[in-house]
Amino acid sequence: MKVGHFSDKILKVPRALAIQLLVFLGVVMYLYSRTPTVLVYELREKAGHGVKIEHAFWRRLGVETECTQFIIPGRGGVLLDDVQAYRSNLLITRTFSKEDLEVQPVELNINQSDVIVVQHIQKTGGTALENRLVQNTNIKPPCVCKNITQDKKRTVCSCLNAKGQVWTINRHATGWACGVHADFTELTDCVDHWFRSQPNENRKRRYHYVTVVRDPVTRFVSEWLHVRRGATWKECRLHCDGRDASLAEVPYCFNHGTWANVTFDEFLSCPSNMAFNRQTRMLANLSLSDCYRLESNKTRQERDEIMLKSAEDNLRRFFKFFFLVEYQEEAQELLERTFTGLKLNSPMIGKKFSSATSYAMLSEKHWEMILEKNLLDVRLYQFAKDLFMQRLRRLNIEARPRTNEAIIVQEGFTYATVTV
């Protein structure tokens, strides 16, 4: 009996260990399927062709290192913030007021007082939105457009209502009426003045501001690629509190006409690079954070927090409509529910790969450097995504599942990191 009893114990130990091992592996596999994901690019120089980006793909954080880190929930751990949530492919769901989430429909009437103002932030998909509004809606009378380049990428339109009055501030319809890529501060200061300078403009106008927000890492990479091709946006006024920013306040990052062929390290190294936190800066009322002044009685951190809070407040209260460029189909339904009577003639379909995501190789180090240079944009994006998603749910608009979609966690989520 004793031998049998002892042998039973011998058999039970491996079985218990096996069960524990299976449970552990199951947990690891579960966590691994939900671990942080980042876009990886492979950068290759082609003789005579500059930078060519071959294939974009997703990988888990740490896959190229000696260890992999997992975030697991745990009491008494570290309180999750938006930056760590972004790193970990999580989305913190906030408590918004009913006013923030309610989409108050507007019966758009361009023949009376309604004007759509598009704020176009660089490399967010603003060009596609502008194109759709002037060429792909049921608005009557329609815009009259013509291509001004052979590749049909640049269009000029006349968008007038039945009374001959402009109904949209949009690059294709009015040019850069308030300056190249005018930001929130510039637009709100300029739009009414611009209309008062136009003939046949004696109506009381009702402005509806719209814009697009984009993932901060892919947007930043896309801007680098665009600058590398020769774009500078030197014509941007950076107008705030009655004057343009001086070169002493915002110096150029390049000495000659353009920054063409800039390397990624050079792009990251210029302290006055306006690509850093561009979305936060352009959506904020910069007067609240002392514009671009070198001297201020506020610290840099205080100014940054004021700017971020202003951008968040504007997205939730001032802009009649905004969307994330990664959610085109959902955005169309939200747009048509926001502006009743407005319909798009063809569906909004997002690109599978943008010029940034079809280009190539950022190391883990570079990915982290982008985050560190764009912490305000990361926090803003997490806020904007949560607000956008909650508005969709409130209207029963289904968000189509995306590959590597962020997992939603509640405010107050605490975590610990486990290294495998």
Short mmCIF file of C-alpha atoms in Angstrom, two decimals:
data_model
loop_
_atom_site.label_atom_id
_atom_site.label_comp_id
_atom_site.label_asym_id
_atom_site.label_seq_id
_atom_site.Cartn_x
_atom_site.Cartn_y
_atom_site.Cartn_z
CA MET A 1 0.00 0.00 0.00
CA LYS A 2 2.76 2.37 0.89
CA VAL A 3 4.56 1.74 -2.38
CA GLY A 4 1.35 2.21 -4.29
CA HIS A 5 0.56 5.35 -2.36
CA PHE A 6 4.07 6.67 -3.05
CA SER A 7 3.79 5.85 -6.75
CA ASP A 8 0.46 7.65 -6.88
CA LYS A 9 2.18 10.76 -5.55
CA ILE A 10 4.92 10.42 -8.14
CA LEU A 11 2.28 10.29 -10.87
CA LYS A 12 0.35 13.23 -9.41
CA VAL A 13 3.30 15.64 -9.28
CA PRO A 14 4.07 15.64 -13.03
CA ARG A 15 0.36 15.91 -13.76
CA ALA A 16 0.04 18.96 -11.47
CA LEU A 17 3.12 20.53 -13.01
CA ALA A 18 1.77 19.83 -16.46
CA ILE A 19 -1.53 21.49 -15.61
CA GLN A 20 0.28 24.51 -14.17
CA LEU A 21 2.50 24.69 -17.24
CA LEU A 22 -0.50 24.54 -19.57
CA VAL A 23 -2.25 27.29 -17.60
CA PHE A 24 0.90 29.42 -17.69
CA LEU A 25 1.33 28.88 -21.43
CA GLY A 26 -2.32 29.68 -21.98
CA VAL A 27 -1.95 32.96 -20.08
CA VAL A 28 1.23 33.81 -21.99
CA MET A 29 -0.45 33.06 -25.33
CA TYR A 30 -3.46 35.17 -24.31
CA LEU A 31 -1.24 38.07 -23.31
CA TYR A 32 0.97 37.68 -26.34
CA SER A 33 -2.02 37.98 -28.64
CA ARG A 34 -2.77 41.31 -26.94
CA THR A 35 0.68 42.70 -26.42
CA PRO A 36 1.72 46.14 -27.65
CA THR A 37 1.97 46.50 -31.39
CA VAL A 38 3.88 49.07 -33.36
CA LEU A 39 4.31 49.79 -37.01
CA VAL A 40 7.70 48.73 -38.29
CA TYR A 41 9.24 50.09 -41.42
CA GLU A 42 12.16 48.87 -43.45
CA LEU A 43 14.18 51.72 -44.89
CA ARG A 44 16.17 50.99 -48.01
CA GLU A 45 18.19 53.35 -50.13
CA LYS A 46 17.79 52.79 -53.86
CA ALA A 47 20.43 54.26 -56.12
CA GLY A 48 18.96 57.29 -57.87
CA HIS A 49 15.56 56.83 -56.26
CA GLY A 50 16.10 58.18 -52.75
CA VAL A 51 14.29 56.31 -50.03
CA LYS A 52 12.09 53.40 -50.95
CA ILE A 53 9.92 51.76 -48.37
CA GLU A 54 9.16 48.16 -49.17
CA HIS A 55 6.64 46.58 -46.84
CA ALA A 56 4.89 47.64 -43.68
CA PHE A 57 3.94 45.06 -41.11
CA TRP A 58 3.01 44.88 -37.45
CA ARG A 59 5.13 43.35 -34.73
CA ARG A 60 4.88 43.01 -31.00
CA LEU A 61 6.93 45.20 -28.74
CA GLY A 62 10.15 43.42 -27.81
CA VAL A 63 10.13 40.78 -30.52
CA GLU A 64 13.60 41.80 -31.69
CA THR A 65 15.01 42.05 -28.18
CA GLU A 66 16.15 39.39 -25.76
CA CYS A 67 12.94 39.62 -23.76
CA THR A 68 9.29 40.49 -24.24
CA GLN A 69 7.35 42.64 -21.79
CA PHE A 70 3.69 42.10 -21.03
CA ILE A 71 1.32 44.38 -19.20
CA ILE A 72 -1.02 42.60 -16.82
CA PRO A 73 -3.71 44.14 -14.63
CA GLY A 74 -3.02 44.17 -10.93
CA ARG A 75 -4.15 45.95 -7.81
CA GLY A 76 -1.65 48.27 -6.27
CA GLY A 77 0.26 48.49 -9.51
CA VAL A 78 1.07 51.52 -11.64
CA LEU A 79 -1.86 53.70 -12.73
CA LEU A 80 -2.16 53.48 -16.50
CA ASP A 81 -1.77 56.77 -18.37
CA ASP A 82 -2.47 57.55 -22.01
CA VAL A 83 1.14 57.26 -23.14
CA GLN A 84 1.65 53.82 -21.62
CA ALA A 85 -1.77 52.81 -22.92
CA TYR A 86 -0.73 53.81 -26.43
CA ARG A 87 2.52 51.87 -26.08
CA SER A 88 0.55 48.84 -24.93
CA ASN A 89 -2.21 49.03 -27.53
CA LEU A 90 -4.81 49.89 -24.91
CA LEU A 91 -7.43 52.66 -24.83
CA ILE A 92 -8.60 54.19 -21.57
CA THR A 93 -12.31 54.93 -21.65
CA ARG A 94 -13.17 58.21 -19.91
CA THR A 95 -16.31 59.59 -18.39
CA PHE A 96 -17.58 62.24 -20.77
CA SER A 97 -20.59 64.43 -20.12
CA LYS A 98 -23.83 63.90 -22.01
CA GLU A 99 -23.18 67.21 -23.77
CA ASP A 100 -19.79 65.96 -25.01
CA LEU A 101 -21.24 62.77 -26.45
CA GLU A 102 -24.51 64.05 -27.86
CA VAL A 103 -24.25 64.71 -31.58
CA GLN A 104 -26.69 67.53 -32.22
CA PRO A 105 -27.75 67.13 -35.86
CA VAL A 106 -27.62 70.19 -38.07
CA GLU A 107 -29.92 70.51 -41.05
CA LEU A 108 -27.29 71.89 -43.40
CA ASN A 109 -28.59 74.77 -45.51
CA ILE A 110 -25.81 76.30 -47.58
CA ASN A 111 -28.26 78.70 -49.23
CA GLN A 112 -28.86 80.43 -45.91
CA SER A 113 -26.26 80.78 -43.15
CA ASP A 114 -24.33 77.50 -42.98
CA VAL A 115 -20.60 77.42 -43.79
CA ILE A 116 -18.33 74.38 -43.39
CA VAL A 117 -14.79 75.31 -42.32
CA VAL A 118 -12.16 72.62 -42.84
CA GLN A 119 -9.10 72.75 -40.63
CA HIS A 120 -6.47 70.80 -42.54
CA ILE A 121 -3.63 69.52 -40.36
CA GLN A 122 -0.67 68.28 -42.36
CA LYS A 123 -0.59 64.55 -43.16
CA THR A 124 -3.83 63.61 -41.46
CA GLY A 125 -5.94 62.90 -44.54
CA GLY A 126 -7.31 66.43 -44.79
CA THR A 127 -6.89 66.58 -48.56
CA ALA A 128 -9.22 63.59 -49.01
CA LEU A 129 -11.83 65.21 -46.76
CA GLU A 130 -11.62 68.48 -48.69
CA ASN A 131 -11.95 66.64 -51.99
CA ARG A 132 -15.02 64.74 -50.83
CA LEU A 133 -16.79 67.87 -49.65
CA VAL A 134 -16.35 69.67 -52.98
CA GLN A 135 -16.72 66.74 -55.40
CA ASN A 136 -18.57 63.90 -53.72
CA THR A 137 -21.75 65.21 -52.05
CA ASN A 138 -25.37 65.83 -52.94
CA ILE A 139 -25.09 69.53 -52.09
CA LYS A 140 -26.97 71.76 -54.52
CA PRO A 141 -25.84 73.70 -56.38
CA PRO A 142 -22.73 71.53 -56.74
CA CYS A 143 -19.19 72.87 -56.79
CA VAL A 144 -17.74 73.46 -60.25
CA CYS A 145 -14.23 72.01 -60.29
CA LYS A 146 -11.36 71.71 -62.70
CA ASN A 147 -7.99 69.97 -62.48
CA ILE A 148 -5.01 72.30 -62.69
CA THR A 149 -2.31 69.62 -62.93
CA GLN A 150 -1.95 66.77 -65.40
CA ASP A 151 -1.89 64.14 -62.66
CA LYS A 152 -5.30 65.47 -61.48
CA LYS A 153 -4.02 65.76 -57.92
CA ARG A 154 -4.73 69.48 -57.64
CA THR A 155 -8.22 70.81 -58.09
CA VAL A 156 -9.70 74.29 -57.99
CA CYS A 157 -13.42 74.60 -57.37
CA SER A 158 -16.06 77.29 -57.26
CA CYS A 159 -18.37 76.38 -54.37
CA LEU A 160 -21.17 78.93 -54.35
CA ASN A 161 -24.71 78.64 -53.07
CA ALA A 162 -27.79 79.72 -55.01
CA LYS A 163 -27.09 83.34 -54.00
CA GLY A 164 -23.50 83.24 -55.25
CA GLN A 165 -22.01 83.03 -51.74
CA VAL A 166 -19.16 80.75 -50.65
CA TRP A 167 -20.36 77.90 -48.42
CA THR A 168 -17.04 76.27 -47.45
CA ILE A 169 -13.59 77.38 -46.34
CA ASN A 170 -11.67 74.67 -48.09
CA ARG A 171 -8.34 74.78 -49.91
CA HIS A 172 -9.95 73.61 -53.15
CA ALA A 173 -12.68 76.24 -52.99
CA THR A 174 -11.02 79.27 -51.40
CA GLY A 175 -7.31 78.48 -51.54
CA TRP A 176 -5.53 79.04 -48.26
CA ALA A 177 -7.94 81.81 -47.24
CA CYS A 178 -6.39 82.18 -43.78
CA GLY A 179 -2.85 81.09 -44.63
CA VAL A 180 -1.20 77.80 -45.54
CA HIS A 181 -2.48 75.06 -43.23
CA ALA A 182 -4.00 77.61 -40.88
CA ASP A 183 -4.35 76.31 -37.35
CA PHE A 184 -7.29 76.77 -34.97
CA THR A 185 -5.89 80.04 -33.60
CA GLU A 186 -5.48 81.48 -37.10
CA LEU A 187 -8.79 80.22 -38.49
CA THR A 188 -10.96 81.48 -35.66
CA ASP A 189 -9.25 84.87 -35.89
CA CYS A 190 -9.48 85.09 -39.67
CA VAL A 191 -12.58 83.39 -41.10
CA ASP A 192 -15.13 86.07 -40.32
CA HIS A 193 -12.79 88.83 -41.51
CA TRP A 194 -12.27 86.92 -44.78
CA PHE A 195 -16.00 86.64 -45.42
CA ARG A 196 -16.60 90.30 -44.70
CA SER A 197 -14.04 91.13 -47.39
CA GLN A 198 -15.96 89.15 -50.04
CA PRO A 199 -18.57 90.63 -52.36
CA ASN A 200 -22.22 89.76 -51.80
CA GLU A 201 -21.59 88.81 -48.16
CA ASN A 202 -24.10 90.47 -45.88
CA ARG A 203 -25.68 87.37 -44.33
CA LYS A 204 -25.40 86.15 -40.77
CA ARG A 205 -23.18 83.09 -41.00
CA ARG A 206 -23.15 79.91 -38.92
CA TYR A 207 -19.75 78.19 -39.02
CA HIS A 208 -19.29 74.45 -38.66
CA TYR A 209 -15.66 73.48 -38.08
CA VAL A 210 -14.51 70.01 -39.15
CA THR A 211 -11.12 68.28 -39.02
CA VAL A 212 -9.28 64.95 -39.10
CA VAL A 213 -6.99 63.40 -36.46
CA ARG A 214 -4.42 60.69 -37.16
CA ASP A 215 -2.27 58.21 -35.27
CA PRO A 216 0.70 60.32 -34.06
CA VAL A 217 3.46 57.90 -35.09
CA THR A 218 2.29 57.29 -38.64
CA ARG A 219 1.43 60.96 -39.08
CA PHE A 220 4.92 61.97 -37.96
CA VAL A 221 6.59 59.47 -40.30
CA SER A 222 4.38 60.66 -43.15
CA GLU A 223 5.42 64.26 -42.53
CA TRP A 224 9.09 63.27 -42.53
CA LEU A 225 8.66 61.57 -45.88
CA HIS A 226 6.84 64.58 -47.29
CA VAL A 227 9.53 66.97 -46.06
CA ARG A 228 12.16 64.61 -47.44
CA ARG A 229 10.52 65.01 -50.84
CA GLY A 230 10.94 68.80 -50.59
CA ALA A 231 7.90 70.16 -48.72
CA THR A 232 8.59 72.96 -46.23
CA TRP A 233 5.33 74.85 -45.56
CA LYS A 234 7.52 77.92 -45.09
CA GLU A 235 4.50 80.03 -46.02
CA CYS A 236 2.74 79.09 -42.76
CA ARG A 237 2.22 82.30 -40.86
CA LEU A 238 2.05 80.94 -37.31
CA HIS A 239 -0.11 83.94 -36.50
CA CYS A 240 -1.12 84.44 -32.87
CA ASP A 241 -2.19 87.44 -30.77
CA GLY A 242 -2.01 89.82 -33.71
CA ARG A 243 1.40 88.94 -35.13
CA ASP A 244 3.32 86.20 -36.93
CA ALA A 245 5.94 84.19 -35.07
CA SER A 246 9.48 85.44 -35.70
CA LEU A 247 12.39 83.35 -36.93
CA ALA A 248 13.98 83.81 -33.53
CA GLU A 249 10.93 82.15 -31.98
CA VAL A 250 10.56 79.40 -34.57
CA PRO A 251 13.81 79.05 -36.58
CA TYR A 252 13.96 76.90 -39.70
CA CYS A 253 15.51 73.46 -39.40
CA PHE A 254 17.35 73.91 -42.71
CA ASN A 255 19.73 76.48 -44.16
CA HIS A 256 18.73 76.35 -47.83
CA GLY A 257 15.44 76.35 -49.73
CA THR A 258 14.17 72.98 -48.53
CA TRP A 259 15.01 70.12 -46.21
CA ALA A 260 14.97 67.60 -49.06
CA ASN A 261 16.58 64.20 -48.37
CA VAL A 262 16.69 64.84 -44.64
CA THR A 263 17.51 61.69 -42.70
CA PHE A 264 15.18 60.47 -40.01
CA ASP A 265 17.73 61.17 -37.29
CA GLU A 266 18.20 64.72 -38.56
CA PHE A 267 14.44 65.19 -38.64
CA LEU A 268 14.16 64.07 -35.03
CA SER A 269 17.11 66.18 -33.89
CA CYS A 270 15.90 69.67 -34.82
CA PRO A 271 14.45 71.23 -31.63
CA SER A 272 12.26 73.69 -33.57
CA ASN A 273 10.73 71.03 -35.83
CA MET A 274 7.06 71.97 -36.15
CA ALA A 275 6.20 68.33 -36.79
CA PHE A 276 6.53 67.67 -33.05
CA ASN A 277 3.09 67.63 -31.41
CA ARG A 278 1.65 69.27 -34.52
CA GLN A 279 -1.91 68.10 -33.97
CA THR A 280 -2.08 69.39 -30.40
CA ARG A 281 -0.61 72.76 -31.33
CA MET A 282 -2.85 73.21 -34.37
CA LEU A 283 -6.06 72.30 -32.53
CA ALA A 284 -5.41 74.51 -29.51
CA ASN A 285 -6.07 78.16 -28.83
CA LEU A 286 -2.43 79.18 -28.60
CA SER A 287 -3.22 82.53 -27.02
CA LEU A 288 -3.90 80.63 -23.79
CA SER A 289 -0.33 79.28 -23.72
CA ASP A 290 1.43 82.52 -24.76
CA CYS A 291 1.66 81.69 -28.47
CA TYR A 292 5.25 81.21 -29.68
CA ARG A 293 6.82 83.69 -27.28
CA LEU A 294 10.24 82.86 -25.93
CA GLU A 295 9.48 84.67 -22.68
CA SER A 296 6.57 83.61 -20.51
CA ASN A 297 5.69 83.59 -16.84
CA LYS A 298 4.60 79.97 -17.32
CA THR A 299 6.95 76.99 -17.46
CA ARG A 300 7.23 74.94 -20.62
CA GLN A 301 5.34 72.12 -18.93
CA GLU A 302 2.55 74.46 -17.87
CA ARG A 303 2.25 75.84 -21.39
CA ASP A 304 2.14 72.31 -22.82
CA GLU A 305 -0.60 71.23 -20.43
CA ILE A 306 -2.66 74.34 -21.23
CA MET A 307 -2.22 73.69 -24.95
CA LEU A 308 -3.27 70.04 -24.62
CA LYS A 309 -6.31 70.91 -22.51
CA SER A 310 -7.35 73.54 -25.06
CA ALA A 311 -7.02 71.07 -27.95
CA GLU A 312 -9.12 68.49 -26.09
CA ASP A 313 -11.77 71.07 -25.21
CA ASN A 314 -11.97 72.24 -28.82
CA LEU A 315 -12.42 68.70 -30.15
CA ARG A 316 -15.23 67.90 -27.76
CA ARG A 317 -17.05 71.25 -27.79
CA PHE A 318 -16.00 73.51 -30.68
CA PHE A 319 -15.63 71.23 -33.71
CA LYS A 320 -18.98 70.17 -35.08
CA PHE A 321 -17.41 67.08 -36.58
CA PHE A 322 -14.07 65.33 -36.38
CA PHE A 323 -12.96 61.82 -37.09
CA LEU A 324 -9.94 59.55 -37.03
CA VAL A 325 -8.49 58.93 -40.47
CA GLU A 326 -8.17 55.24 -39.60
CA TYR A 327 -11.99 54.96 -39.40
CA GLN A 328 -13.28 56.14 -42.76
CA GLU A 329 -16.45 54.05 -43.06
CA GLU A 330 -17.61 54.96 -39.57
CA ALA A 331 -16.73 58.60 -40.20
CA GLN A 332 -19.02 58.75 -43.22
CA GLU A 333 -22.01 57.57 -41.20
CA LEU A 334 -21.17 60.00 -38.41
CA LEU A 335 -20.80 62.85 -40.92
CA GLU A 336 -24.17 62.14 -42.50
CA ARG A 337 -25.81 61.85 -39.08
CA THR A 338 -24.23 65.16 -38.00
CA PHE A 339 -25.25 67.12 -41.10
CA THR A 340 -28.72 65.87 -41.95
CA GLY A 341 -29.48 66.06 -45.64
CA LEU A 342 -25.79 65.80 -46.56
CA LYS A 343 -24.94 62.56 -48.37
CA LEU A 344 -21.74 61.39 -50.00
CA ASN A 345 -22.15 60.10 -53.53
CA SER A 346 -19.57 57.35 -53.03
CA PRO A 347 -18.31 55.66 -49.87
CA MET A 348 -15.34 56.81 -47.84
CA ILE A 349 -12.83 53.98 -47.97
CA GLY A 350 -9.52 54.17 -46.16
CA LYS A 351 -6.29 53.28 -47.88
CA LYS A 352 -4.90 49.92 -46.91
CA PHE A 353 -1.44 51.49 -46.78
CA SER A 354 -0.64 55.17 -46.85
CA SER A 355 2.60 56.58 -48.20
CA ALA A 356 3.89 56.29 -44.64
CA THR A 357 2.70 52.78 -43.93
CA SER A 358 3.99 51.44 -47.24
CA TYR A 359 7.42 52.79 -46.38
CA ALA A 360 9.70 51.11 -44.12
CA MET A 361 12.05 50.39 -41.14
CA LEU A 362 11.93 52.18 -37.85
CA SER A 363 13.86 50.55 -35.07
CA GLU A 364 12.42 50.23 -31.58
CA LYS A 365 14.70 53.11 -30.62
CA HIS A 366 13.26 55.38 -33.31
CA TRP A 367 9.70 54.43 -32.42
CA GLU A 368 10.34 55.42 -28.82
CA MET A 369 12.04 58.64 -29.94
CA ILE A 370 8.94 59.59 -31.95
CA LEU A 371 6.80 59.03 -28.86
CA GLU A 372 9.09 61.09 -26.64
CA LYS A 373 8.99 63.99 -29.14
CA ASN A 374 5.21 63.75 -29.52
CA LEU A 375 3.90 62.99 -26.04
CA LEU A 376 1.20 65.65 -26.31
CA ASP A 377 -0.02 64.25 -29.62
CA VAL A 378 -0.08 60.73 -28.17
CA ARG A 379 -2.22 61.91 -25.27
CA LEU A 380 -4.46 63.92 -27.59
CA TYR A 381 -4.92 60.97 -29.94
CA GLN A 382 -5.95 58.68 -27.09
CA PHE A 383 -8.44 61.31 -25.93
CA ALA A 384 -9.78 61.86 -29.45
CA LYS A 385 -10.09 58.14 -30.15
CA ASP A 386 -12.01 57.52 -26.95
CA LEU A 387 -14.34 60.45 -27.64
CA PHE A 388 -14.87 59.36 -31.25
CA MET A 389 -15.58 55.74 -30.26
CA GLN A 390 -18.02 56.72 -27.53
CA ARG A 391 -19.90 58.98 -29.94
CA LEU A 392 -20.17 56.09 -32.39
CA ARG A 393 -21.53 53.80 -29.68
CA ARG A 394 -24.04 56.43 -28.57
CA LEU A 395 -25.39 56.59 -32.13
CA ASN A 396 -25.27 52.77 -32.52
CA ILE A 397 -22.70 53.08 -35.28
CA GLU A 398 -20.72 49.88 -35.32
CA ALA A 399 -16.94 50.27 -35.43
CA ARG A 400 -15.60 47.66 -37.83
CA PRO A 401 -12.95 45.45 -36.22
CA ARG A 402 -9.40 46.39 -37.14
CA THR A 403 -6.29 44.27 -37.06
CA ASN A 404 -4.51 44.96 -33.77
CA GLU A 405 -7.37 47.10 -32.48
CA ALA A 406 -6.71 48.62 -29.07
CA ILE A 407 -8.28 46.94 -26.07
CA ILE A 408 -10.54 49.22 -24.02
CA VAL A 409 -9.84 49.51 -20.29
CA GLN A 410 -11.55 51.61 -17.64
CA GLU A 411 -10.19 54.71 -15.97
CA GLY A 412 -8.19 53.81 -12.89
CA PHE A 413 -6.71 50.69 -14.53
CA THR A 414 -3.51 49.64 -12.75
CA TYR A 415 -0.92 47.28 -14.09
CA ALA A 416 2.37 45.54 -13.55
CA THR A 417 4.91 44.55 -16.21
CA VAL A 418 6.09 40.99 -16.63
CA THR A 419 9.22 40.18 -18.60
CA VAL A 420 9.31 36.79 -20.31
#
